[in-house]
Every structure is written in C-alpha cells, then in structure tokens.
Short mmCIF file of C-alpha atoms in Angstrom, two decimals:
data_model
loop_
_atom_site.label_atom_id
_atom_site.label_comp_id
_atom_site.label_asym_id
_atom_site.label_seq_id
_atom_site.Cartn_x
_atom_site.Cartn_y
_atom_site.Cartn_z
CA GLY A 1 -0.67 -9.59 -8.00
CA GLY A 2 0.34 -11.49 -11.08
CA ALA A 3 2.16 -14.64 -9.90
CA LEU A 4 1.75 -17.86 -11.88
CA LYS A 5 2.82 -21.26 -10.52
CA PHE A 6 2.10 -24.79 -11.67
CA TRP A 7 1.33 -27.26 -8.89
CA GLN A 8 2.73 -30.80 -8.88
CA ASP A 9 -0.56 -32.16 -10.26
CA GLY A 10 -0.37 -29.89 -13.32
CA THR A 11 -2.99 -27.36 -12.22
CA LEU A 12 -2.16 -23.66 -12.41
CA PHE A 13 -2.26 -21.18 -9.54
CA ILE A 14 -2.86 -17.51 -10.43
CA ALA A 15 -2.50 -14.66 -7.92
CA THR A 16 -4.57 -11.52 -8.40
CA GLY A 17 -4.51 -8.19 -6.54
CA GLU A 18 -7.62 -6.38 -5.32
CA ASN A 19 -7.13 -3.61 -7.90
CA THR A 20 -7.03 -0.80 -5.28
CA THR A 21 -10.56 -1.73 -4.16
CA PRO A 22 -10.10 -3.54 -0.82
CA SER A 23 -13.65 -4.92 -0.72
CA ASN A 24 -12.86 -7.04 -3.80
CA ALA A 25 -10.67 -9.29 -1.67
CA GLN A 26 -13.65 -10.53 0.39
CA ASN A 27 -16.08 -10.75 -2.52
CA LEU A 28 -16.34 -14.30 -3.88
CA SER A 29 -18.27 -13.14 -6.95
CA ASN A 30 -15.14 -11.65 -8.56
CA LEU A 31 -11.59 -12.85 -9.20
CA LEU A 32 -9.71 -9.96 -7.54
CA GLY A 33 -7.68 -10.28 -4.36
CA LYS A 34 -7.56 -14.04 -4.75
CA VAL A 35 -5.50 -17.10 -5.58
CA LEU A 36 -7.19 -18.91 -8.45
CA ARG A 37 -6.67 -22.53 -9.50
CA ILE A 38 -7.49 -23.83 -12.95
CA ASP A 39 -6.56 -26.76 -15.19
CA VAL A 40 -5.32 -25.64 -18.61
CA ARG A 41 -5.34 -29.18 -20.03
CA SER A 42 -9.11 -29.30 -20.60
CA ASP A 43 -12.01 -26.93 -21.20
CA ASP A 44 -15.21 -26.71 -19.15
CA PHE A 45 -16.39 -23.68 -21.14
CA PRO A 46 -16.19 -24.60 -24.86
CA ASP A 47 -18.61 -21.82 -25.82
CA ASP A 48 -16.63 -19.09 -24.03
CA PRO A 49 -13.46 -17.99 -25.90
CA HIS A 50 -12.20 -16.24 -22.74
CA ARG A 51 -12.27 -19.33 -20.51
CA ASN A 52 -10.23 -22.05 -22.16
CA TYR A 53 -9.71 -24.13 -19.02
CA SER A 54 -11.48 -26.42 -16.57
CA ILE A 55 -12.21 -26.14 -12.85
CA PRO A 56 -10.41 -28.69 -10.62
CA SER A 57 -12.91 -30.89 -8.80
CA THR A 58 -11.43 -30.01 -5.39
CA ASN A 59 -11.68 -26.22 -5.72
CA PRO A 60 -13.38 -25.12 -2.49
CA PHE A 61 -16.03 -22.81 -4.00
CA ARG A 62 -16.86 -24.89 -7.06
CA HIS A 63 -20.42 -25.50 -5.83
CA THR A 64 -20.93 -22.30 -3.79
CA ALA A 65 -23.82 -20.21 -5.09
CA GLY A 66 -22.68 -16.82 -6.39
CA ALA A 67 -18.97 -17.63 -6.08
CA ARG A 68 -16.51 -17.90 -8.96
CA PRO A 69 -15.42 -21.56 -9.09
CA GLU A 70 -11.86 -20.59 -10.05
CA ILE A 71 -11.23 -19.21 -6.53
CA TRP A 72 -8.91 -21.32 -4.35
CA ALA A 73 -8.18 -18.77 -1.57
CA TYR A 74 -9.09 -15.14 -0.94
CA GLY A 75 -8.64 -12.07 1.26
CA LEU A 76 -5.39 -10.90 -0.35
CA ARG A 77 -4.21 -7.38 -1.14
CA ASN A 78 -1.30 -7.75 -3.56
CA PRO A 79 0.01 -11.33 -3.80
CA TRP A 80 2.94 -10.27 -5.94
CA SER A 81 4.67 -13.65 -5.80
CA MET A 82 4.18 -17.28 -4.80
CA ALA A 83 6.53 -20.21 -4.30
CA VAL A 84 5.95 -23.95 -4.61
CA GLN A 85 8.20 -26.28 -2.63
CA ARG A 86 10.03 -28.74 -4.85
CA GLY A 87 9.38 -32.30 -3.70
CA GLY A 88 6.93 -31.10 -1.04
CA ASN A 89 3.32 -30.07 -0.77
CA ARG A 90 3.62 -26.46 0.41
CA ILE A 91 2.86 -23.24 -1.41
CA PHE A 92 3.66 -19.84 0.09
CA ILE A 93 1.85 -16.65 -0.94
CA ASN A 94 3.79 -13.41 -0.47
CA ASP A 95 1.26 -10.63 0.06
CA VAL A 96 2.41 -7.00 -0.14
CA GLY A 97 0.76 -5.07 2.68
CA SER A 98 -0.67 -1.59 2.96
CA ASN A 99 0.61 0.49 5.89
CA PHE A 100 1.75 -1.97 8.51
CA PHE A 101 2.80 -5.54 7.64
CA GLU A 102 4.17 -7.77 4.88
CA GLU A 103 2.94 -11.36 4.91
CA ILE A 104 4.11 -14.85 4.00
CA ASN A 105 0.95 -16.96 3.94
CA GLU A 106 0.75 -20.73 3.87
CA GLY A 107 -1.40 -21.65 0.89
CA SER A 108 -4.46 -23.69 1.82
CA ALA A 109 -7.70 -24.29 -0.07
CA GLY A 110 -10.53 -22.07 1.08
CA CYS A 111 -8.41 -19.83 3.31
CA ASN A 112 -9.45 -16.23 3.94
CA TYR A 113 -6.24 -14.25 4.54
CA GLY A 114 -8.13 -11.34 5.98
CA TRP A 115 -7.56 -8.28 3.81
CA PRO A 116 -8.94 -5.66 4.38
CA LEU A 117 -10.32 -6.90 7.72
CA SER A 118 -6.83 -7.51 9.08
CA GLU A 119 -3.19 -7.02 8.17
CA GLY A 120 -0.46 -9.07 9.84
CA TYR A 121 -1.02 -11.65 12.56
CA THR A 122 -4.54 -12.20 13.88
CA ASN A 123 -6.35 -14.40 16.39
CA ASP A 124 -9.61 -14.25 14.44
CA PRO A 125 -10.65 -17.91 13.91
CA ASP A 126 -12.27 -17.03 10.58
CA ILE A 127 -8.98 -15.73 9.13
CA CYS A 128 -5.85 -17.69 8.19
CA SER A 129 -3.12 -15.81 10.05
CA PRO A 130 0.22 -15.42 8.23
CA LEU A 131 2.91 -18.01 8.72
CA PHE A 132 5.28 -15.05 9.06
CA ALA A 133 4.80 -11.28 8.95
CA TYR A 134 7.21 -8.38 9.28
CA SER A 135 6.58 -4.75 10.09
CA HIS A 136 7.18 -1.45 8.33
CA SER A 137 8.46 -0.12 11.67
CA PRO A 138 12.12 -0.24 12.79
CA GLY A 139 13.23 -3.67 13.91
CA PHE A 140 14.19 -6.95 12.29
CA PRO A 141 13.23 -7.55 9.65
CA ALA A 142 11.74 -4.27 8.49
CA GLY A 143 10.65 -3.28 5.00
CA CYS A 144 7.67 -2.15 2.97
CA ALA A 145 7.09 -4.61 0.11
CA ILE A 146 7.74 -8.35 0.03
CA ILE A 147 8.41 -9.06 -3.63
CA GLY A 148 9.66 -12.63 -3.84
CA GLY A 149 10.31 -15.87 -2.06
CA ALA A 150 11.83 -19.25 -2.84
CA PHE A 151 12.22 -22.56 -1.02
CA TYR A 152 15.74 -23.96 -0.97
CA ASN A 153 15.06 -27.53 -2.15
CA PRO A 154 16.97 -27.64 -5.46
CA PRO A 155 17.83 -30.84 -7.35
CA VAL A 156 21.49 -29.88 -6.92
CA GLN A 157 22.62 -28.52 -3.54
CA ARG A 158 25.07 -25.61 -3.84
CA PHE A 159 24.50 -23.97 -0.46
CA PRO A 160 25.49 -25.43 2.94
CA SER A 161 23.05 -27.87 4.54
CA GLN A 162 21.82 -25.24 7.00
CA TYR A 163 19.86 -23.66 4.13
CA VAL A 164 18.16 -26.81 2.83
CA GLY A 165 14.41 -26.61 3.40
CA LYS A 166 14.57 -22.93 4.36
CA TYR A 167 12.69 -20.10 2.63
CA PHE A 168 14.42 -17.07 1.12
CA PHE A 169 12.36 -13.87 0.86
CA ALA A 170 13.17 -10.34 -0.31
CA ASP A 171 12.01 -6.77 0.27
CA TYR A 172 11.81 -4.17 -2.48
CA CYS A 173 12.30 -1.07 -0.32
CA ASN A 174 15.15 -2.02 2.01
CA TRP A 175 17.16 -4.03 -0.53
CA TRP A 176 17.63 -7.23 1.47
CA ILE A 177 17.16 -10.98 1.24
CA ASP A 178 16.45 -12.84 4.49
CA VAL A 179 15.98 -16.52 5.17
CA LEU A 180 13.07 -18.03 7.10
CA ASP A 181 13.23 -21.24 9.10
CA ILE A 182 9.78 -22.60 8.27
CA THR A 183 9.87 -24.96 11.24
CA THR A 184 10.61 -22.41 13.96
CA GLY A 185 9.13 -19.36 12.18
CA THR A 186 12.27 -17.29 12.80
CA ALA A 187 14.10 -15.18 10.21
CA SER A 188 17.77 -14.34 9.87
CA ALA A 189 19.69 -11.93 7.66
CA PHE A 190 21.23 -13.24 4.44
CA ALA A 191 22.15 -10.40 2.04
CA THR A 192 21.80 -6.60 2.02
CA GLY A 193 22.39 -3.66 -0.31
CA LEU A 194 20.88 -5.40 -3.34
CA ARG A 195 19.16 -2.35 -4.84
CA ASN A 196 15.49 -2.57 -5.84
CA LEU A 197 14.70 -6.26 -6.02
CA SER A 198 11.57 -7.32 -7.87
CA ASP A 199 11.72 -11.13 -8.01
CA MET A 200 13.84 -14.10 -6.93
CA ASP A 201 14.10 -17.85 -7.34
CA VAL A 202 16.36 -20.82 -6.73
CA GLY A 203 17.74 -22.20 -9.97
CA PRO A 204 17.98 -25.91 -10.85
CA ASP A 205 21.75 -25.44 -10.41
CA GLY A 206 21.25 -24.75 -6.69
CA ASN A 207 22.18 -21.06 -6.85
CA LEU A 208 19.96 -18.14 -5.81
CA TYR A 209 18.91 -15.66 -8.50
CA TYR A 210 17.27 -12.27 -8.11
CA LEU A 211 16.02 -9.59 -10.48
CA GLY A 212 17.16 -6.05 -9.66
CA ILE A 213 15.91 -2.78 -11.12
CA ASP A 214 17.95 0.43 -10.96
CA LEU A 215 15.29 3.12 -10.89
CA THR A 216 17.87 5.83 -11.68
CA THR A 217 19.32 4.32 -14.85
CA GLY A 218 16.36 2.14 -15.80
CA ILE A 219 18.71 -0.84 -16.17
CA SER A 220 17.50 -4.23 -14.96
CA THR A 221 19.80 -7.14 -14.18
CA VAL A 222 19.51 -10.82 -13.32
CA ASN A 223 21.96 -11.55 -10.52
CA ARG A 224 23.29 -14.79 -9.06
CA ILE A 225 24.31 -15.54 -5.49
CA SER A 226 26.49 -18.63 -5.23
CA TYR A 227 28.51 -20.35 -2.49
CA ASN A 228 32.17 -20.98 -3.13
CA GLY A 229 33.10 -22.81 0.09
CA ASN A 230 33.38 -26.51 0.85
CA LEU A 231 30.01 -28.20 1.31
CA GLY A 232 31.86 -31.12 2.98
#
C-alpha cells in the first residue's frame, strides 16, 4: 500500500498493505490491509508523540471494542493507489491482487473488500465486491498489477468529451493504460507499450501524466499524454 489522498472535507485517507500476512486484512485490531481516515488538523492523542491527529466522528469503527478507530475500510491486500474524484464524492481504491484478479474498489465507509477470503468479484453479501476487476489470464484487459488510476474531471478539459467522467487505470506488468466507463462498468484500450508504469494522475492542465521506470537502466521518467486535436 502507501497511497495518501485528502478528501474534500480535509481528512486524510491512508492505504496500507497487509504486509505479506493475509490475516491482517480482516483483523480490525491492527492497521494493515486497510484504508485509514484521520484528521491532521487536530490531536486526539496529545500524550502520544506517534499519533498527532484526531479521529473523524463518522469513522465506522470509532466505537467498536477492540478495533482501531483510524480504520475506514478493510479487507485489502495491496492498495497501491487511490483516486478521489474532483467535484464529486467518489473514491476508488486500486488493490493489487495475488494470483488471479486486480481490483478497482468503490470506497465506502465500513466496507470489507474480502481479502484473503475472496479475490475478484463475489456474491458474498458480507463483502463489497469490486466495481471492476480484471484477470491475470489472457483476455481483455489482462495484467498482473494495477498500479494507478485517475478520474478525468480536470478544471481544464484537454481531452475530448468522451473521456470526461471516465476513469483511467494502468497495469505495471503489461505496460498499458485503459479507460473505464464508471457508469456501464466497461473498459476500453487507451495506450500500450508504456514500459513499467508505477503511478499516474490527471494534471490540473487536463493532460494525463504517468511515472515510468526502466528496470534495465534504472532511469525513471515522468511522461505526459496530451491531445492535439480539435475539442470543438
């Protein structure tokens, strides 16, 4: 894990991996395999130098005996990245899978995303099934590690209108960026051959940026994808 995102109300979301111990993800007494939510503007723990923050009043496990009050959602394996929709109220959690599926999860307070009880889509009513998942097997899309995602809702539109409100997401292994229609739940190809991607975002200028790592040379680059046609 390791993603950090501020929500519109000023609280901070923190994604943590399960630290190669799958049972951590279902254990509410620790902070691993979770999305945490804290408020860095005040301090509920003035006597603890390691906890210089407060707990939002709406955190779902704030009053649950034995649970860490910082926890907002749980049941995650490796939530490498998250995305907050500009001007909206949606947060997507991109969870890197184990052997079978990569997940885009809709962030919701108190959700259990299932790891290690399930991976990919599920009908279990106690688990929040992914909004979208893709397989490691041949097909479309196929990959092995979802490493980034970004809503296309920039303050300045630089891509055609067909992309507004869509969700870009990238895979580390197969070097592609696809785009997800979050209304229909269908994905389409966008860009390929991008080397080993490790993060991506939409800039305030309306262009798409991604971080690439060349594992042969050790050189990392920040790259921009822009549209040069007529937005008319």
